[in-house]
């Protein structure tokens, strides 16, 4: 009887929740605000996940649409209570590489874009930003949490894509 009870308890135990970055561990790239027809993402994140739930990430995203300007920067963070978290650090953005059609920007254009970007970033500077995914149709919705507060207006659609499938930054 005792063995049957233990077996019942074992089968009733919930399965562990999937790791938030399991797709990244399998080599996939996070695609935020995907356009499935054009195979573009407003932002693409390539994670390198460490065994202790820390990660490094290379983020490539569109920062201007007219003309289309892309920024690539590096950041880091960790998984906390199932959410993917990092601190918004202005240095990540000031050291990021800005390009238009793969070429560096003219110095005056780069200065202007960085100033606008830093101005927009200022309210989040130094704050912890996390996201927690939930299924939504054929993709995910990332619930964004800033300093412990859910910010529904910042939620994003996302999917995970394979590097060989030809997705690129764009809008």
N, CA, C and O atoms as a DFTB+ gen file, in Angstrom:
684 C
 N C O
     1  1       0.821      -1.192       0.000
     2  2       0.000       0.000       0.000
     3  2       0.868       1.260       0.000
     4  3       0.591       2.219      -0.719
     5  1       1.938       1.240       0.830
     6  2       2.799       2.416       0.915
     7  2       3.496       2.658      -0.427
     8  3       3.638       3.808      -0.841
     9  1       3.923       1.617      -1.098
    10  2       4.582       1.766      -2.398
    11  2       3.590       2.329      -3.417
    12  3       3.950       3.187      -4.223
    13  1       2.363       1.859      -3.387
    14  2       1.346       2.382      -4.309
    15  2       1.113       3.865      -4.063
    16  3       0.945       4.631      -5.012
    17  1       1.102       4.281      -2.795
    18  2       0.919       5.702      -2.472
    19  2       2.078       6.536      -2.982
    20  3       1.877       7.625      -3.520
    21  1       3.307       6.019      -2.812
    22  2       4.484       6.731      -3.306
    23  2       4.457       6.845      -4.824
    24  3       4.796       7.893      -5.375
    25  1       4.058       5.778      -5.501
    26  2       3.961       5.828      -6.959
    27  2       2.904       6.829      -7.398
    28  3       3.095       7.551      -8.376
    29  1       1.793       6.873      -6.678
    30  2       0.744       7.830      -7.002
    31  2       1.252       9.259      -6.822
    32  3       0.990      10.125      -7.656
    33  1       1.974       9.501      -5.737
    34  2       2.546      10.829      -5.516
    35  2       3.540      11.178      -6.616
    36  3       3.570      12.315      -7.087
    37  1       4.344      10.219      -7.021
    38  2       5.352      10.475      -8.052
    39  2       4.695      10.825      -9.377
    40  3       5.166      11.713     -10.088
    41  1       3.613      10.137      -9.715
    42  2       2.961      10.428     -10.990
    43  2       2.152      11.709     -10.932
    44  3       1.909      12.332     -11.966
    45  1       1.727      12.119      -9.733
    46  2       0.937      13.335      -9.596
    47  2       1.817      14.582      -9.532
    48  3       1.317      15.696      -9.681
    49  1       3.106      14.410      -9.316
    50  2       4.001      15.566      -9.224
    51  2       4.053      16.286     -10.554
    52  3       4.151      15.650     -11.604
    53  1       3.989      17.615     -10.520
    54  2       4.041      18.354     -11.779
    55  2       5.421      18.240     -12.415
    56  3       6.436      18.129     -11.728
    57  1       5.429      18.271     -13.724
    58  2       6.699      18.262     -14.440
    59  2       7.374      19.604     -14.254
    60  3       6.695      20.618     -14.097
    61  1       8.707      19.631     -14.269
    62  2       9.371      20.926     -14.126
    63  2       8.996      21.840     -15.295
    64  3       8.821      21.390     -16.427
    65  1       8.880      23.116     -14.993
    66  2       8.546      24.089     -16.037
    67  2       9.689      24.162     -17.037
    68  3      10.851      24.028     -16.653
    69  1       9.381      24.371     -18.311
    70  2      10.459      24.496     -19.286
    71  2      11.295      25.736     -18.979
    72  3      10.781      26.758     -18.522
    73  1      12.571      25.620     -19.237
    74  2      13.484      26.741     -19.033
    75  2      13.156      27.820     -20.056
    76  3      12.917      27.519     -21.226
    77  1      13.144      29.066     -19.621
    78  2      12.798      30.190     -20.496
    79  2      13.709      30.292     -21.708
    80  3      13.297      30.795     -22.753
    81  1      14.943      29.820     -21.580
    82  2      15.894      29.923     -22.691
    83  2      16.245      28.559     -23.298
    84  3      17.290      28.420     -23.933
    85  1      15.376      27.542     -23.106
    86  2      15.618      26.239     -23.739
    87  2      15.829      26.359     -25.249
    88  3      16.742      25.726     -25.778
    89  1      15.008      27.157     -25.971
    90  2      15.249      27.277     -27.416
    91  2      16.646      27.841     -27.730
    92  3      17.280      27.420     -28.697
    93  1      17.113      28.777     -26.927
    94  2      18.459      29.335     -27.145
    95  2      19.519      28.269     -26.897
    96  3      20.524      28.215     -27.605
    97  1      19.300      27.427     -25.899
    98  2      20.242      26.331     -25.620
    99  2      20.322      25.376     -26.804
   100  3      21.324      24.684     -26.984
   101  1      19.261      25.340     -27.610
   102  2      19.230      24.480     -28.797
   103  2      19.685      25.227     -30.052
   104  3      19.554      24.715     -31.163
   105  1      20.221      26.440     -29.872
   106  2      20.780      27.184     -31.000
   107  2      19.831      28.135     -31.701
   108  3      20.195      28.719     -32.721
   109  1      18.624      28.306     -31.182
   110  2      17.659      29.196     -31.842
   111  2      17.881      30.653     -31.439
   112  3      18.497      30.951     -30.416
   113  1      17.362      31.546     -32.275
   114  2      17.472      32.992     -32.097
   115  2      16.090      33.532     -31.757
   116  3      15.095      33.152     -32.375
   117  1      16.039      34.405     -30.786
   118  2      14.767      35.035     -30.401
   119  2      14.457      36.154     -31.394
   120  3      15.286      37.033     -31.630
   121  1      13.272      36.114     -31.964
   122  2      12.826      37.095     -32.946
   123  2      11.659      37.857     -32.339
   124  3      10.588      37.295     -32.108
   125  1      11.880      39.150     -32.083
   126  2      10.863      39.989     -31.461
   127  2      10.174      40.809     -32.551
   128  3      10.821      41.378     -33.431
   129  1       8.857      40.852     -32.468
   130  2       7.999      41.496     -33.471
   131  2       8.287      40.940     -34.871
   132  3       8.728      41.668     -35.761
   133  1       8.031      39.648     -35.047
   134  2       8.316      39.015     -36.335
   135  2       7.333      39.409     -37.430
   136  3       6.155      39.660     -37.176
   137  1       7.850      39.455     -38.650
   138  2       7.042      39.549     -39.856
   139  2       7.312      38.245     -40.591
   140  3       8.330      38.103     -41.269
   141  1       6.388      37.290     -40.451
   142  2       6.650      35.950     -40.974
   143  2       6.720      35.909     -42.498
   144  3       7.394      35.044     -43.057
   145  1       6.036      36.827     -43.179
   146  2       6.117      36.834     -44.645
   147  2       7.458      37.363     -45.126
   148  3       8.057      36.795     -46.039
   149  1       7.933      38.439     -44.526
   150  2       9.213      39.029     -44.939
   151  2      10.406      38.343     -44.267
   152  3      11.555      38.586     -44.636
   153  1      10.124      37.476     -43.269
   154  2      11.169      36.809     -42.480
   155  2      12.099      37.830     -41.827
   156  3      13.324      37.711     -41.876
   157  1      11.469      38.847     -41.208
   158  2      12.235      39.868     -40.497
   159  2      11.768      39.953     -39.047
   160  3      10.662      39.538     -38.699
   161  1      12.642      40.502     -38.226
   162  2      12.375      40.704     -36.806
   163  2      12.778      42.130     -36.469
   164  3      13.827      42.596     -36.914
   165  1      11.968      42.824     -35.695
   166  2      12.360      44.159     -35.256
   167  2      13.646      44.060     -34.432
   168  3      14.515      44.929     -34.509
   169  1      13.753      42.985     -33.641
   170  2      14.951      42.725     -32.844
   171  2      15.225      41.231     -32.845
   172  3      14.309      40.415     -32.746
   173  1      16.502      40.888     -32.958
   174  2      16.934      39.496     -32.887
   175  2      17.937      39.381     -31.728
   176  3      18.831      40.214     -31.575
   177  1      17.762      38.328     -30.918
   178  2      18.641      38.139     -29.771
   179  2      19.269      36.751     -29.857
   180  3      18.576      35.736     -29.923
   181  1      20.601      36.736     -29.854
   182  2      21.364      35.485     -29.859
   183  2      21.936      35.299     -28.456
   184  3      22.831      36.027     -28.028
   185  1      21.395      34.306     -27.754
   186  2      21.809      34.063     -26.375
   187  2      22.911      33.013     -26.304
   188  3      22.916      32.051     -27.073
   189  1      23.836      33.204     -25.383
   190  2      24.785      32.175     -24.947
   191  2      24.429      31.945     -23.485
   192  3      24.662      32.804     -22.635
   193  1      23.861      30.769     -23.201
   194  2      23.353      30.482     -21.865
   195  2      24.386      29.658     -21.103
   196  3      24.932      28.686     -21.625
   197  1      24.644      30.060     -19.866
   198  2      25.599      29.373     -19.008
   199  2      24.846      28.438     -18.055
   200  3      23.643      28.594     -17.846
   201  1      25.557      27.476     -17.487
   202  2      24.949      26.467     -16.613
   203  2      24.312      27.064     -15.358
   204  3      23.397      26.463     -14.795
   205  1      24.770      28.220     -14.913
   206  2      24.246      28.823     -13.675
   207  2      23.087      29.793     -13.923
   208  3      22.799      30.642     -13.080
   209  1      22.424      29.669     -15.073
   210  2      21.280      30.504     -15.458
   211  2      21.654      31.936     -15.829
   212  3      20.769      32.768     -16.028
   213  1      22.942      32.237     -15.925
   214  2      23.356      33.528     -16.466
   215  2      23.397      33.384     -17.985
   216  3      23.465      32.275     -18.514
   217  1      23.356      34.524     -18.678
   218  2      23.473      34.497     -20.132
   219  2      24.195      35.745     -20.613
   220  3      24.209      36.781     -19.948
   221  1      24.786      35.613     -21.778
   222  2      25.299      36.737     -22.547
   223  2      24.445      36.783     -23.799
   224  3      23.975      35.746     -24.267
   225  1      24.242      37.955     -24.340
   226  2      23.391      38.069     -25.528
   227  2      23.939      39.119     -26.478
   228  3      24.471      40.148     -26.062
   229  1      23.796      38.834     -27.758
   230  2      24.064      39.812     -28.804
   231  2      22.700      40.199     -29.354
   232  3      21.955      39.361     -29.862
   233  1      22.391      41.481     -29.242
   234  2      21.083      42.001     -29.645
   235  2      21.267      42.831     -30.908
   236  3      22.103      43.734     -30.950
   237  1      20.481      42.520     -31.937
   238  2      20.522      43.256     -33.193
   239  2      19.102      43.726     -33.475
   240  3      18.183      42.920     -33.622
   241  1      18.938      45.058     -33.548
   242  2      17.583      45.552     -33.729
   243  2      17.509      46.837     -34.524
   244  3      18.470      47.602     -34.605
   245  1      16.350      47.052     -35.104
   246  2      16.087      48.258     -35.883
   247  2      15.839      49.406     -34.903
   248  3      14.963      49.315     -34.043
   249  1      16.617      50.489     -35.036
   250  2      16.425      51.659     -34.163
   251  2      15.843      52.845     -34.921
   252  3      15.430      53.829     -34.308
   253  1      15.807      52.761     -36.248
   254  2      15.208      53.811     -37.073
   255  2      14.727      53.164     -38.365
   256  3      15.393      52.296     -38.930
   257  1      13.549      53.607     -38.825
   258  2      13.013      53.013     -40.060
   259  2      13.183      53.907     -41.280
   260  3      13.065      53.424     -42.405
   261  1      13.450      55.175     -41.097
   262  2      13.638      56.061     -42.253
   263  2      14.838      56.958     -42.024
   264  3      14.698      58.032     -41.438
   265  1      16.001      56.548     -42.468
   266  2      16.329      55.294     -43.138
   267  2      16.410      54.151     -42.120
   268  3      16.426      54.386     -40.911
   269  1      16.461      52.915     -42.622
   270  2      16.571      51.763     -41.739
   271  2      17.977      51.702     -41.169
   272  3      18.955      51.514     -41.892
   273  1      18.055      51.865     -39.850
   274  2      19.329      51.822     -39.140
   275  2      19.228      50.722     -38.098
   276  3      18.240      50.616     -37.372
   277  1      20.270      49.909     -38.040
   278  2      20.308      48.763     -37.141
   279  2      21.414      48.970     -36.119
   280  3      22.493      49.466     -36.444
   281  1      21.134      48.584     -34.881
   282  2      22.157      48.609     -33.832
   283  2      22.404      47.186     -33.353
   284  3      21.477      46.395     -33.175
   285  1      23.688      46.883     -33.150
   286  2      24.062      45.607     -32.551
   287  2      24.848      45.909     -31.283
   288  3      25.812      46.673     -31.309
   289  1      24.431      45.305     -30.176
   290  2      25.136      45.507     -28.908
   291  2      25.124      44.216     -28.113
   292  3      24.368      43.290     -28.407
   293  1      25.974      44.171     -27.104
   294  2      26.062      43.003     -26.233
   295  2      25.547      43.363     -24.855
   296  3      25.717      44.488     -24.383
   297  1      24.916      42.395     -24.219
   298  2      24.422      42.573     -22.861
   299  2      24.502      41.240     -22.139
   300  3      24.930      40.239     -22.714
   301  1      24.096      41.230     -20.903
   302  2      24.104      39.998     -20.123
   303  2      22.996      40.073     -19.081
   304  3      22.422      41.135     -18.841
   305  1      22.707      38.937     -18.471
   306  2      21.672      38.883     -17.448
   307  2      21.558      37.491     -16.892
   308  3      22.502      36.704     -16.960
   309  1      20.394      37.181     -16.336
   310  2      20.184      35.841     -15.801
   311  2      18.698      35.520     -15.745
   312  3      17.844      36.404     -15.809
   313  1      18.420      34.233     -15.624
   314  2      17.043      33.772     -15.468
   315  2      16.723      33.842     -13.982
   316  3      17.451      33.294     -13.156
   317  1      15.624      34.522     -13.647
   318  2      15.197      34.673     -12.264
   319  2      13.736      34.258     -12.148
   320  3      12.854      34.875     -12.747
   321  1      13.495      33.228     -11.387
   322  2      12.130      32.752     -11.159
   323  2      11.380      32.538     -12.481
   324  3      10.207      32.889     -12.603
   325  1      12.066      31.965     -13.454
   326  2      11.450      31.661     -14.744
   327  2      11.404      32.806     -15.737
   328  3      10.977      32.616     -16.876
   329  1      11.838      33.999     -15.327
   330  2      11.841      35.163     -16.224
   331  2      13.273      35.447     -16.677
   332  3      14.231      35.178     -15.953
   333  1      13.401      35.988     -17.872
   334  2      14.705      36.363     -18.427
   335  2      14.925      37.829     -18.071
   336  3      14.166      38.699     -18.499
   337  1      15.971      38.101     -17.283
   338  2      16.156      39.438     -16.718
   339  2      17.546      40.005     -17.027
   340  3      18.536      39.279     -17.110
   341  1      17.577      41.313     -17.190
   342  2      18.840      42.033     -17.322
   343  2      18.603      43.466     -16.862
   344  3      17.468      43.936     -16.771
   345  1      19.699      44.137     -16.579
   346  2      19.620      45.548     -16.216
   347  2      19.826      46.369     -17.473
   348  3      20.746      46.099     -18.245
   349  1      18.990      47.362     -17.687
   350  2      19.135      48.246     -18.853
   351  2      20.331      49.159     -18.575
   352  3      20.287      50.023     -17.700
   353  1      21.393      48.943     -19.340
   354  2      22.640      49.684     -19.134
   355  2      22.920      50.576     -20.338
   356  3      23.122      50.072     -21.443
   357  1      22.933      51.872     -20.145
   358  2      23.221      52.775     -21.262
   359  2      24.546      52.449     -21.961
   360  3      24.659      52.638     -23.172
   361  1      25.554      51.959     -21.217
   362  2      26.843      51.651     -21.834
   363  2      26.691      50.596     -22.935
   364  3      27.432      50.625     -23.917
   365  1      25.748      49.673     -22.787
   366  2      25.526      48.671     -23.843
   367  2      25.143      49.358     -25.148
   368  3      25.558      48.939     -26.229
   369  1      24.347      50.416     -25.036
   370  2      23.869      51.118     -26.223
   371  2      24.912      52.098     -26.768
   372  3      25.037      52.264     -27.982
   373  1      25.654      52.743     -25.873
   374  2      26.672      53.688     -26.356
   375  2      27.831      52.962     -27.021
   376  3      28.511      53.528     -27.878
   377  1      28.060      51.707     -26.631
   378  2      29.145      50.952     -27.255
   379  2      28.656      50.104     -28.434
   380  3      29.461      49.465     -29.112
   381  1      27.353      50.094     -28.677
   382  2      26.801      49.315     -29.774
   383  2      27.183      49.868     -31.137
   384  3      27.480      51.054     -31.288
   385  1      27.169      48.989     -32.112
   386  2      27.541      49.350     -33.483
   387  2      26.284      49.699     -34.277
   388  3      25.348      48.903     -34.352
   389  1      26.270      50.888     -34.865
   390  2      25.158      51.344     -35.701
   391  2      25.533      51.204     -37.174
   392  3      26.633      51.577     -37.583
   393  1      24.598      50.657     -37.972
   394  2      24.859      50.496     -39.400
   395  2      23.599      50.787     -40.209
   396  3      22.475      50.709     -39.714
   397  1      23.838      51.128     -41.482
   398  2      22.764      51.276     -42.470
   399  2      23.204      50.443     -43.663
   400  3      24.259      50.690     -44.247
   401  1      22.394      49.458     -44.023
   402  2      22.740      48.531     -45.102
   403  2      24.116      47.896     -44.870
   404  3      24.869      47.677     -45.819
   405  1      24.437      47.603     -43.609
   406  2      25.685      46.938     -43.273
   407  2      26.904      47.842     -43.196
   408  3      27.989      47.377     -42.847
   409  1      26.752      49.123     -43.514
   410  2      27.892      50.056     -43.512
   411  2      27.774      51.004     -42.316
   412  3      26.666      51.323     -41.883
   413  1      28.912      51.453     -41.784
   414  2      28.873      52.409     -40.675
   415  2      28.150      53.690     -41.087
   416  3      28.129      54.057     -42.262
   417  1      27.566      54.354     -40.114
   418  2      26.879      55.622     -40.373
   419  2      27.883      56.759     -40.481
   420  3      28.983      56.688     -39.933
   421  1      27.492      57.803     -41.191
   422  2      28.292      59.029     -41.205
   423  2      28.329      59.552     -39.766
   424  3      27.339      59.419     -39.047
   425  1      29.440      60.138     -39.333
   426  2      29.564      60.586     -37.932
   427  2      28.416      61.473     -37.447
   428  3      27.944      61.287     -36.326
   429  1      27.963      62.410     -38.236
   430  2      26.878      63.306     -37.801
   431  2      25.575      62.535     -37.617
   432  3      24.827      62.795     -36.674
   433  1      25.299      61.587     -38.511
   434  2      24.084      60.781     -38.413
   435  2      24.183      59.879     -37.182
   436  3      23.214      59.724     -36.438
   437  1      25.347      59.292     -36.975
   438  2      25.532      58.414     -35.811
   439  2      25.315      59.189     -34.509
   440  3      24.640      58.699     -33.604
   441  1      25.870      60.365     -34.412
   442  2      25.701      61.190     -33.210
   443  2      24.228      61.493     -32.976
   444  3      23.746      61.382     -31.848
   445  1      23.516      61.868     -34.012
   446  2      22.097      62.192     -33.895
   447  2      21.287      60.965     -33.454
   448  3      20.447      61.066     -32.560
   449  1      21.535      59.825     -34.071
   450  2      20.795      58.606     -33.733
   451  2      21.080      58.208     -32.287
   452  3      20.152      57.866     -31.553
   453  1      22.335      58.247     -31.867
   454  2      22.690      57.883     -30.484
   455  2      22.025      58.838     -29.477
   456  3      21.558      58.401     -28.425
   457  1      21.986      60.122     -29.796
   458  2      21.342      61.076     -28.888
   459  2      19.860      60.763     -28.720
   460  3      19.343      60.772     -27.603
   461  1      19.177      60.487     -29.831
   462  2      17.746      60.145     -29.766
   463  2      17.536      58.839     -29.005
   464  3      16.610      58.721     -28.203
   465  1      18.398      57.866     -29.262
   466  2      18.299      56.570     -28.604
   467  2      18.505      56.707     -27.093
   468  3      17.758      56.123     -26.308
   469  1      19.508      57.470     -26.692
   470  2      19.790      57.646     -25.266
   471  2      18.670      58.415     -24.569
   472  3      18.363      58.150     -23.407
   473  1      18.074      59.346     -25.260
   474  2      16.949      60.091     -24.699
   475  2      15.760      59.149     -24.459
   476  3      15.115      59.208     -23.412
   477  1      15.484      58.292     -25.430
   478  2      14.378      57.345     -25.303
   479  2      14.659      56.303     -24.214
   480  3      13.737      55.837     -23.544
   481  1      15.908      55.947     -24.044
   482  2      16.312      54.921     -23.087
   483  2      16.340      55.437     -21.649
   484  3      16.209      54.650     -20.710
   485  1      16.505      56.714     -21.469
   486  2      16.736      57.303     -20.146
   487  2      15.760      56.845     -19.064
   488  3      16.210      56.550     -17.957
   489  1      14.446      56.767     -19.317
   490  2      13.534      56.351     -18.240
   491  2      13.785      54.919     -17.731
   492  3      13.390      54.579     -16.616
   493  1      14.443      54.084     -18.550
   494  2      14.693      52.696     -18.155
   495  2      16.115      52.462     -17.666
   496  3      16.420      51.383     -17.157
   497  1      16.982      53.442     -17.809
   498  2      18.396      53.277     -17.473
   499  2      18.571      52.813     -16.033
   500  3      18.027      53.402     -15.099
   501  1      19.344      51.743     -15.879
   502  2      19.645      51.209     -14.557
   503  2      18.561      50.349     -13.945
   504  3      18.722      49.866     -12.824
   505  1      17.462      50.144     -14.649
   506  2      16.350      49.361     -14.104
   507  2      16.402      47.919     -14.581
   508  3      16.890      47.619     -15.670
   509  1      15.885      47.034     -13.732
   510  2      15.814      45.622     -14.103
   511  2      14.622      45.422     -15.017
   512  3      13.498      45.808     -14.694
   513  1      14.888      44.806     -16.173
   514  2      13.844      44.509     -17.156
   515  2      13.815      43.001     -17.335
   516  3      14.836      42.386     -17.640
   517  1      12.656      42.415     -17.149
   518  2      12.497      40.972     -17.322
   519  2      11.380      40.713     -18.317
   520  3      10.532      41.572     -18.559
   521  1      11.392      39.526     -18.883
   522  2      10.230      39.106     -19.661
   523  2       9.932      37.654     -19.329
   524  3      10.818      36.863     -19.007
   525  1       8.657      37.341     -19.421
   526  2       8.176      35.982     -19.197
   527  2       7.243      35.677     -20.355
   528  3       6.270      36.396     -20.585
   529  1       7.539      34.611     -21.082
   530  2       6.747      34.250     -22.259
   531  2       5.513      33.447     -21.895
   532  3       5.488      32.700     -20.916
   533  1       4.486      33.628     -22.723
   534  2       3.296      32.785     -22.652
   535  2       2.868      32.497     -24.090
   536  3       2.998      33.358     -24.960
   537  1       2.359      31.289     -24.343
   538  2       1.940      30.933     -25.702
   539  2       0.828      31.845     -26.192
   540  3      -0.032      32.273     -25.421
   541  1       0.860      32.138     -27.508
   542  2      -0.171      32.958     -28.129
   543  2      -0.242      32.579     -29.599
   544  3       0.567      33.041     -30.403
   545  1      -1.197      31.749     -29.948
   546  2      -1.331      31.306     -31.340
   547  2      -0.088      30.568     -31.787
   548  3       0.336      29.605     -31.148
   549  1       0.500      31.021     -32.891
   550  2       1.696      30.356     -33.423
   551  2       2.986      30.979     -32.902
   552  3       4.063      30.719     -33.438
   553  1       2.884      31.794     -31.869
   554  2       4.071      32.418     -31.300
   555  2       3.944      32.577     -29.802
   556  3       3.314      31.768     -29.120
   557  1       4.552      33.630     -29.310
   558  2       4.572      33.919     -27.883
   559  2       4.248      35.383     -27.662
   560  3       4.442      36.218     -28.546
   561  1       3.756      35.681     -26.485
   562  2       3.691      37.060     -26.030
   563  2       4.626      37.133     -24.833
   564  3       4.547      36.319     -23.912
   565  1       5.498      38.105     -24.861
   566  2       6.416      38.316     -23.753
   567  2       5.828      39.388     -22.852
   568  3       5.682      40.545     -23.245
   569  1       5.494      38.978     -21.640
   570  2       5.042      39.942     -20.648
   571  2       6.282      40.630     -20.093
   572  3       7.175      39.969     -19.564
   573  1       6.340      41.945     -20.210
   574  2       7.504      42.718     -19.785
   575  2       7.285      43.227     -18.366
   576  3       6.221      43.742     -18.023
   577  1       8.331      43.066     -17.549
   578  2       8.282      43.454     -16.147
   579  2       9.455      44.406     -15.898
   580  3      10.608      44.042     -16.132
   581  1       9.170      45.601     -15.434
   582  2      10.211      46.582     -15.121
   583  2      10.199      46.795     -13.607
   584  3       9.182      47.174     -13.026
   585  1      11.346      46.545     -12.987
   586  2      11.473      46.735     -11.533
   587  2      10.326      46.062     -10.779
   588  3       9.784      46.626      -9.828
   589  1       9.960      44.841     -11.216
   590  2       8.936      44.074     -10.526
   591  2       7.503      44.405     -10.901
   592  3       6.580      43.747     -10.421
   593  1       7.290      45.402     -11.742
   594  2       5.938      45.800     -12.143
   595  2       5.662      45.379     -13.586
   596  3       6.434      45.706     -14.487
   597  1       4.571      44.659     -13.803
   598  2       4.194      44.264     -15.157
   599  2       3.850      45.523     -15.937
   600  3       3.098      46.377     -15.467
   601  1       4.405      45.621     -17.121
   602  2       4.156      46.782     -17.990
   603  2       3.514      46.273     -19.283
   604  3       4.196      46.094     -20.292
   605  1       2.214      46.044     -19.246
   606  2       1.481      45.446     -20.369
   607  2       1.670      46.229     -21.663
   608  3       1.663      45.640     -22.743
   609  1       1.840      47.559     -21.571
   610  2       2.014      48.365     -22.786
   611  2       3.348      48.065     -23.480
   612  3       3.548      48.465     -24.627
   613  1       4.250      47.373     -22.803
   614  2       5.543      47.033     -23.386
   615  2       5.605      45.580     -23.877
   616  3       6.629      45.149     -24.408
   617  1       4.505      44.822     -23.700
   618  2       4.512      43.426     -24.132
   619  2       4.878      43.323     -25.611
   620  3       4.607      44.223     -26.406
   621  1       5.505      42.191     -25.953
   622  2       5.986      42.003     -27.322
   623  2       5.621      40.613     -27.825
   624  3       5.579      39.651     -27.058
   625  1       5.359      40.524     -29.125
   626  2       5.216      39.202     -29.762
   627  2       6.604      38.703     -30.098
   628  3       7.487      39.482     -30.458
   629  1       6.790      37.403     -29.978
   630  2       8.098      36.818     -30.273
   631  2       7.936      35.396     -30.779
   632  3       6.926      34.737     -30.532
   633  1       8.950      34.944     -31.486
   634  2       9.068      33.553     -31.899
   635  2      10.549      33.190     -31.796
   636  3      11.405      34.067     -31.679
   637  1      10.836      31.911     -31.841
   638  2      12.223      31.441     -31.899
   639  2      12.462      30.926     -33.314
   640  3      11.644      30.180     -33.852
   641  1      13.574      31.319     -33.913
   642  2      13.872      30.933     -35.292
   643  2      15.245      30.267     -35.357
   644  3      16.117      30.515     -34.525
   645  1      15.406      29.429     -36.353
   646  2      16.690      28.764     -36.570
   647  2      17.607      29.687     -37.393
   648  3      17.142      30.345     -38.323
   649  1      18.884      29.735     -37.062
   650  2      19.818      30.617     -37.788
   651  2      19.821      30.354     -39.297
   652  3      19.966      31.283     -40.092
   653  1      19.662      29.106     -39.679
   654  2      19.741      28.762     -41.105
   655  2      18.478      29.114     -41.885
   656  3      18.446      28.933     -43.102
   657  1      17.452      29.604     -41.228
   658  2      16.186      29.900     -41.910
   659  2      16.119      31.286     -42.547
   660  3      15.085      31.648     -43.108
   661  1      17.190      32.063     -42.475
   662  2      17.286      33.309     -43.229
   663  2      16.557      34.514     -42.660
   664  3      16.252      35.447     -43.403
   665  1      16.272      34.520     -41.376
   666  2      15.634      35.691     -40.768
   667  2      16.659      36.793     -40.612
   668  3      17.848      36.528     -40.433
   669  1      16.186      38.059     -40.682
   670  2      17.094      39.201     -40.588
   671  2      16.382      40.344     -39.864
   672  3      15.153      40.359     -39.791
   673  1      17.140      41.295     -39.332
   674  2      16.525      42.476     -38.727
   675  2      15.798      43.296     -39.785
   676  3      16.312      43.480     -40.888
   677  1      14.631      43.778     -39.465
   678  2      13.876      44.616     -40.393
   679  2      12.468      44.831     -39.866
   680  3      12.018      44.179     -38.924
   681  1      11.795      45.767     -40.507
   682  2      10.398      46.069     -40.117
   683  2       9.609      46.379     -41.363
   684  3       8.414      46.661     -41.283
